[in-house]
Coordinates of C-alpha atoms and ligand atoms in Angstrom, one line a residue:
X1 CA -14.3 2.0 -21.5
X2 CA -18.2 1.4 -20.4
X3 CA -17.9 2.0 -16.4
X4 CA -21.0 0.1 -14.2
X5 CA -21.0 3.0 -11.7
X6 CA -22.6 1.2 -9.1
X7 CA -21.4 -2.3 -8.6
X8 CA -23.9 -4.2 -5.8
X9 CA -22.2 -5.2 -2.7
X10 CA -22.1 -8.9 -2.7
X11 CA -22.0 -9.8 1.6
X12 CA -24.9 -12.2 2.6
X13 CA -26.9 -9.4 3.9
X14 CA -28.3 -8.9 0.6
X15 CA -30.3 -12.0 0.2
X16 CA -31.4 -11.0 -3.7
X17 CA -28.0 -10.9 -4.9
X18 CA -27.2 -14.6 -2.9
X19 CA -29.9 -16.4 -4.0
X20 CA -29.3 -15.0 -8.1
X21 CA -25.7 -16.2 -7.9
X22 CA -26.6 -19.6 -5.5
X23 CA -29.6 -20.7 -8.1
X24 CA -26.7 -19.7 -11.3
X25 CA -24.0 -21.8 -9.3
X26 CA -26.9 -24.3 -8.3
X27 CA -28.2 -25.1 -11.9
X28 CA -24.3 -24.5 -14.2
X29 CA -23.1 -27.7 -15.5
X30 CA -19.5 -26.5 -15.2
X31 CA -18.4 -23.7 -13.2
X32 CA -15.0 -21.7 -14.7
X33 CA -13.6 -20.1 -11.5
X34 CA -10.7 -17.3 -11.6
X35 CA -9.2 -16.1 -9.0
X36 CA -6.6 -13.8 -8.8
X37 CA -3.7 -13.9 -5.8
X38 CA -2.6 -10.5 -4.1
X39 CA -5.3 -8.7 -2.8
X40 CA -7.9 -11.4 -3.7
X41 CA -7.1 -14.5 -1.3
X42 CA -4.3 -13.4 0.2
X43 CA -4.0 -9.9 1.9
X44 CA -1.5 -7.2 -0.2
X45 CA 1.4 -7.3 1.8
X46 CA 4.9 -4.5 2.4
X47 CA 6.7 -7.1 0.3
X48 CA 4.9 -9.7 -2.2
X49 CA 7.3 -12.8 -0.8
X50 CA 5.3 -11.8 2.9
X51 CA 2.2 -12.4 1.0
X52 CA 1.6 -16.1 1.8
X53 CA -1.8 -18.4 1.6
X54 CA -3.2 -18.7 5.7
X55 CA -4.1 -22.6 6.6
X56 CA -7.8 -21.8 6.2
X57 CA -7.3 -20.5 3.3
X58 CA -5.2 -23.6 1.7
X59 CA -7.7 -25.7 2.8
X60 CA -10.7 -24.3 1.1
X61 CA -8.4 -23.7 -2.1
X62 CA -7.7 -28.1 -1.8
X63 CA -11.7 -28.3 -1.4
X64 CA -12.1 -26.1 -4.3
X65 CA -10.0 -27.9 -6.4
X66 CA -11.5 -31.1 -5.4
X67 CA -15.1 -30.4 -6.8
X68 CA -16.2 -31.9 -9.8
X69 CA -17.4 -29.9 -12.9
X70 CA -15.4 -26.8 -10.7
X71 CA -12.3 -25.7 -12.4
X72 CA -10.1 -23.4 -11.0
X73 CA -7.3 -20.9 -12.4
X74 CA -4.9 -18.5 -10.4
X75 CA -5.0 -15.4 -12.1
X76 CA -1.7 -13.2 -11.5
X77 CA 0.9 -10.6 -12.3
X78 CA 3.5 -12.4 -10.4
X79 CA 6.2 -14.8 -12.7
X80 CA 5.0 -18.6 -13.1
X81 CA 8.2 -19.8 -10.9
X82 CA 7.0 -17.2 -8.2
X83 CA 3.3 -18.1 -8.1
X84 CA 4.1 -21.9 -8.7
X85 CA 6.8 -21.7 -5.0
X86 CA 3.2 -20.4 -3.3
X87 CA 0.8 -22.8 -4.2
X88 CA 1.3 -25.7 -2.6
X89 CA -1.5 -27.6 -5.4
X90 CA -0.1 -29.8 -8.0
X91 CA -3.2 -29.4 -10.3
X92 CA -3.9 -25.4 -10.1
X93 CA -4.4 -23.7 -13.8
X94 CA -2.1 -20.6 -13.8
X95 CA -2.3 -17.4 -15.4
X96 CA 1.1 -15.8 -14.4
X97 CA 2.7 -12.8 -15.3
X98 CA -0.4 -11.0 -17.0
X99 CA -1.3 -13.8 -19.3
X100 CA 1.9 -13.6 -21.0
X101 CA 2.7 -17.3 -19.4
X102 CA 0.3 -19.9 -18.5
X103 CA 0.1 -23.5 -17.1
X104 CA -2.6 -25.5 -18.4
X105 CA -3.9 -28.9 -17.3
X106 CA -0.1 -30.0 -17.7
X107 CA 0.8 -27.8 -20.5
X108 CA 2.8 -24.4 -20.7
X109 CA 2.4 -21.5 -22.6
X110 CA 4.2 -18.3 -23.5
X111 CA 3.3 -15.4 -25.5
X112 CA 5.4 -15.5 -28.6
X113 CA 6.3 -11.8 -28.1
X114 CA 6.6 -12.3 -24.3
X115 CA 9.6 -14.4 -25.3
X116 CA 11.2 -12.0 -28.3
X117 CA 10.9 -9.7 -25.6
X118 CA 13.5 -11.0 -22.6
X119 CA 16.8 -9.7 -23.7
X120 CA 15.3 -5.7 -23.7
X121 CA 13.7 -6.9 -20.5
X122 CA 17.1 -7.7 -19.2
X123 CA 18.5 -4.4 -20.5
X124 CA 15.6 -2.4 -18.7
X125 CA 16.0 -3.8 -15.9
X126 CA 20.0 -3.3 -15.1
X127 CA 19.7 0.4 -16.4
X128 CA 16.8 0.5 -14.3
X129 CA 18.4 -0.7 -11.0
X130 CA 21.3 1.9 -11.9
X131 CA 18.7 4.8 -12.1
X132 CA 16.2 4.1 -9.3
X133 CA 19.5 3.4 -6.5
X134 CA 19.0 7.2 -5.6
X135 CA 15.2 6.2 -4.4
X136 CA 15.0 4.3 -0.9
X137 CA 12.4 1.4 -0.9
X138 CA 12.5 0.7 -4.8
X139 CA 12.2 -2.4 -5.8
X140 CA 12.6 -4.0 -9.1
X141 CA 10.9 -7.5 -10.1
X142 CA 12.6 -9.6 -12.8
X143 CA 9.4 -11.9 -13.8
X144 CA 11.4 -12.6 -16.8
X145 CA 8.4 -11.3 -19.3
X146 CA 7.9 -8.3 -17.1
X147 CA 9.3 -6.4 -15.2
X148 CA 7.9 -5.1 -11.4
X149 CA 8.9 -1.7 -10.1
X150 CA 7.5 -1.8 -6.5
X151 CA 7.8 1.1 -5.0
X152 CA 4.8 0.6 -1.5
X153 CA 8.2 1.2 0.6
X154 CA 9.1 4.7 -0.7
X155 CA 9.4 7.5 0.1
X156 CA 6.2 9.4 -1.6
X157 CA 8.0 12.5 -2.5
X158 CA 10.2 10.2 -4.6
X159 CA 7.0 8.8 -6.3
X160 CA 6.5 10.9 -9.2
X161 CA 10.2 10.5 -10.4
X162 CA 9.8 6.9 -10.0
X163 CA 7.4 6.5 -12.5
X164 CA 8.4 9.1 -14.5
X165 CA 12.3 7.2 -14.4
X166 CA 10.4 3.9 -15.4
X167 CA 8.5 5.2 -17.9
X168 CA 10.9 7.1 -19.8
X169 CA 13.5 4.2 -20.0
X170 CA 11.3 1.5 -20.7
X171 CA 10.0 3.4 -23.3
X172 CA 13.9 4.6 -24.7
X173 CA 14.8 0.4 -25.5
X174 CA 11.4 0.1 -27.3
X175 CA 8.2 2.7 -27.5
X176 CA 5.9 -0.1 -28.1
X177 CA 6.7 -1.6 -24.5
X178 CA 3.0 -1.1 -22.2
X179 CA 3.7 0.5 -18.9
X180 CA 0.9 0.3 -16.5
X181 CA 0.4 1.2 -13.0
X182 CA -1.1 -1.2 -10.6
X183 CA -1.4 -0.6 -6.8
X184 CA 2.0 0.8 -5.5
X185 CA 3.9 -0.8 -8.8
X186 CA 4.6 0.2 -12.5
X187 CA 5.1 -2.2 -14.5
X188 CA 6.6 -3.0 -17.9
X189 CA 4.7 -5.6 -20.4
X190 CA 5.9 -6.9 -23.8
X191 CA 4.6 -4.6 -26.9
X192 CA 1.4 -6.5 -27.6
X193 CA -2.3 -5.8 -26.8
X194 CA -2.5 -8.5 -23.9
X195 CA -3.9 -9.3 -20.4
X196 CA -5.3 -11.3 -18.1
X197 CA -8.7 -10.8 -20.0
X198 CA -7.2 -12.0 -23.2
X199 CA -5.7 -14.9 -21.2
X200 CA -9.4 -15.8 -20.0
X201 CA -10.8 -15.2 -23.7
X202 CA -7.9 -18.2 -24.7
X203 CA -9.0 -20.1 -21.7
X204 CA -12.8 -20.3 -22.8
X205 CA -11.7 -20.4 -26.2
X206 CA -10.1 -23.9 -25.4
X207 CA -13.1 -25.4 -24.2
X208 CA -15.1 -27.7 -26.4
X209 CA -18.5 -26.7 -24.9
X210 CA -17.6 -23.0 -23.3
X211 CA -21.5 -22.1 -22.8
X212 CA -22.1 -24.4 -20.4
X213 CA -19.6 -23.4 -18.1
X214 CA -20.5 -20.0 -15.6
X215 CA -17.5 -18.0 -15.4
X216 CA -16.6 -16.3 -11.7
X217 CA -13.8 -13.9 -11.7
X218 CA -12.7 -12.7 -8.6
X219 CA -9.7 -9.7 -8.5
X220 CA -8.8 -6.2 -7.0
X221 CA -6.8 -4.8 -9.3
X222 CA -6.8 -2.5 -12.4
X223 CA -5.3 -5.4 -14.4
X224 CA -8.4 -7.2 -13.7
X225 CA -10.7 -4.7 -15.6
X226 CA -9.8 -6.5 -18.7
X227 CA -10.8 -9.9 -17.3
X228 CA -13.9 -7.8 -15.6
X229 CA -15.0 -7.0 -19.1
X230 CA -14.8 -10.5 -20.9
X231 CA -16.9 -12.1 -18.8
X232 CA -19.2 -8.9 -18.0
X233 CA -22.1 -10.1 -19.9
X234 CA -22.0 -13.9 -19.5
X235 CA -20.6 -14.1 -15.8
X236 CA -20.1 -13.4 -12.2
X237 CA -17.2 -10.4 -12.2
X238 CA -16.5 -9.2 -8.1
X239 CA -14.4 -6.8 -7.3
X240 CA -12.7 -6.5 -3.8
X241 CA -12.8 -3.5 -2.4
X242 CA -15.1 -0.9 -3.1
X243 CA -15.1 1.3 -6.1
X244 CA -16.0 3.1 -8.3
X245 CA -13.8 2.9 -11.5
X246 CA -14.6 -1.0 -12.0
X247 CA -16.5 -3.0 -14.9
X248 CA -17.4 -5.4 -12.2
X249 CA -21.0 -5.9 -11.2
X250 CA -20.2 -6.9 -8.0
X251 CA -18.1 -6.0 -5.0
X252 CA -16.9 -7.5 -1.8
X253 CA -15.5 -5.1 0.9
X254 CA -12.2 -7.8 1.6
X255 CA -10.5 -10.9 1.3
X256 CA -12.1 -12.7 3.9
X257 CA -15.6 -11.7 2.2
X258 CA -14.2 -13.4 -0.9
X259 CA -13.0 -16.5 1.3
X260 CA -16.8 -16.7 2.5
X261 CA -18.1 -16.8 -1.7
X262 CA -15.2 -19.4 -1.7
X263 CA -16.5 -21.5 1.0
X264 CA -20.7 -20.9 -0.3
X265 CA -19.5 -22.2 -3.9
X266 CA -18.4 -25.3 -2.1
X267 CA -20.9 -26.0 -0.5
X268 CA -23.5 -25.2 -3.1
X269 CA -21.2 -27.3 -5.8
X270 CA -20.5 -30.5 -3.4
X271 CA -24.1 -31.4 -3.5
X272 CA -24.4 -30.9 -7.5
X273 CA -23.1 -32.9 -10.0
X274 CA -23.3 -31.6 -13.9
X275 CA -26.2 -29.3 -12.7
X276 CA -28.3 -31.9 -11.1
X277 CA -28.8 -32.0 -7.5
X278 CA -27.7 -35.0 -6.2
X279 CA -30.3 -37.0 -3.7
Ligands
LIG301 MG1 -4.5 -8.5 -7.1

């Protein structure tokens, strides 16, 4: 995979880089905005269900999801039903569980394999509750089309056996099944080629008129290096955090840098409507 060694640090110090993206966000017709959850707009806490949406940050989400010719999808490895009990927005595109399941302007969507995949799912995950009881502070997800083996609250001489565990049953019910490791987490995805930047190619893909729109993808994660790389050449890709393994060509150093990019795209997009500047 093509690496950008040196992605620019987005903070408003570096007026260049602000007035590029404000004239781009300025002049779009449509703007296409992914975010992604943990990490992203909410801080990555010990335990995902401690990771919930501050006030402030619920209300510029409402504002974001208020503008016109904005469109907004939450981008995330958690399961739809776990995403959807956060959000507390009726109208908010999902891309849950990887891409594997999506909510769409009203309309839901699962892989096809994502769902001839849930009984070995099942099977994974009792053996692997049985086989990681040994290891204090594992925890294993049922997202129903994945499966989530957290393991932030072990102990770290336990880590290499953990994954190794994982790996080696998931692996032992079908040897097509992906494991990948995110932060703190291995996880364990349906045996098919797809991600959350195949979810975003299906997304533009949908669109009668997908030129017009500038795409913003927003993540922190190594599951958002496939998003990073759709939308490399033809849109805005920030990472949070700095680093050095990402496609991204931009950075952010947290989440409350990526709040401020929230609140600058509403601001800029209030006063616009369809790329003209309102008077
Ligand atoms: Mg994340």
């Amino acid at each position: 995979m093509m690496r950008s060694k040196n992605p620019i640090h987005v903070p408003f110090k570096q007026i260049d880089v602000w007035n590029n993206f404000s004239k781009r966000l300025l002049s779009a017709p449509e703007v296409e905005l992914f975010l992604d959850y943990d990490g992203t707009i909410t801080p990555i806490k010990l335990t995902p269900s401690e990771a919930v949406l501050s006030p402030d940050t619920i209300q510029i989400m409402r504002e974001l999801l208020n503008l016109p010719q904005v469109r907004v999808t939450m981008v995330t490895g958690r399961s739809m039903k776990d995403i959807r009990s956060i959000l507390p927005f009726e109208d908010i595109r999902i891309v849950a569980n990887h891409g594997f399941h999506m909510y769409l302007d009203g309309k839901e969507w699962i892989h096809p394999d994502a769902e001839l995949s849930v009984p070995d799912m099942q099977h994974i995950k009792e053996e692997l509750q049985h086989l990681l009881e040994p290891y204090k502070g594992v925890f294993v997800e049922d997202k129903k089309y994945t499966l989530s083996i957290h393991y932030r609250n072990a102990l770290v001489k336990d880590i290499p056996e953990i994954t190794k565990t994982t790996q080696k049953t998931a692996l032992s019910f079908n040897e097509k099944f992906i494991v990948t490791e995110g932060k703190e987490v291995v996880e364990i995805r349906p045996p098919v080629n797809w991600g959350k930047g195949h979810a975003v190619s299906k997304i533009l893909k949908s669109h009668k008129y997908p030129a017009l729109s500038l795409k913003v993808y927003i993540g922190d994660d190594m599951t958002d290096e496939d998003a990073f790389q759709v939308l490399k050449s033809t849109g805005i890709t920030i990472h949070v955090g700095k680093s050095n393994e990402t496609t991204a060509q931009y950075y952010v150093g947290g989440v409350d840098e990526v709040l401020q990019i929230l609140k600058m795209i509403i601001k800029l997009r209030a006063h616009t409507s369809g790329g003209r500047i309102k008077s």
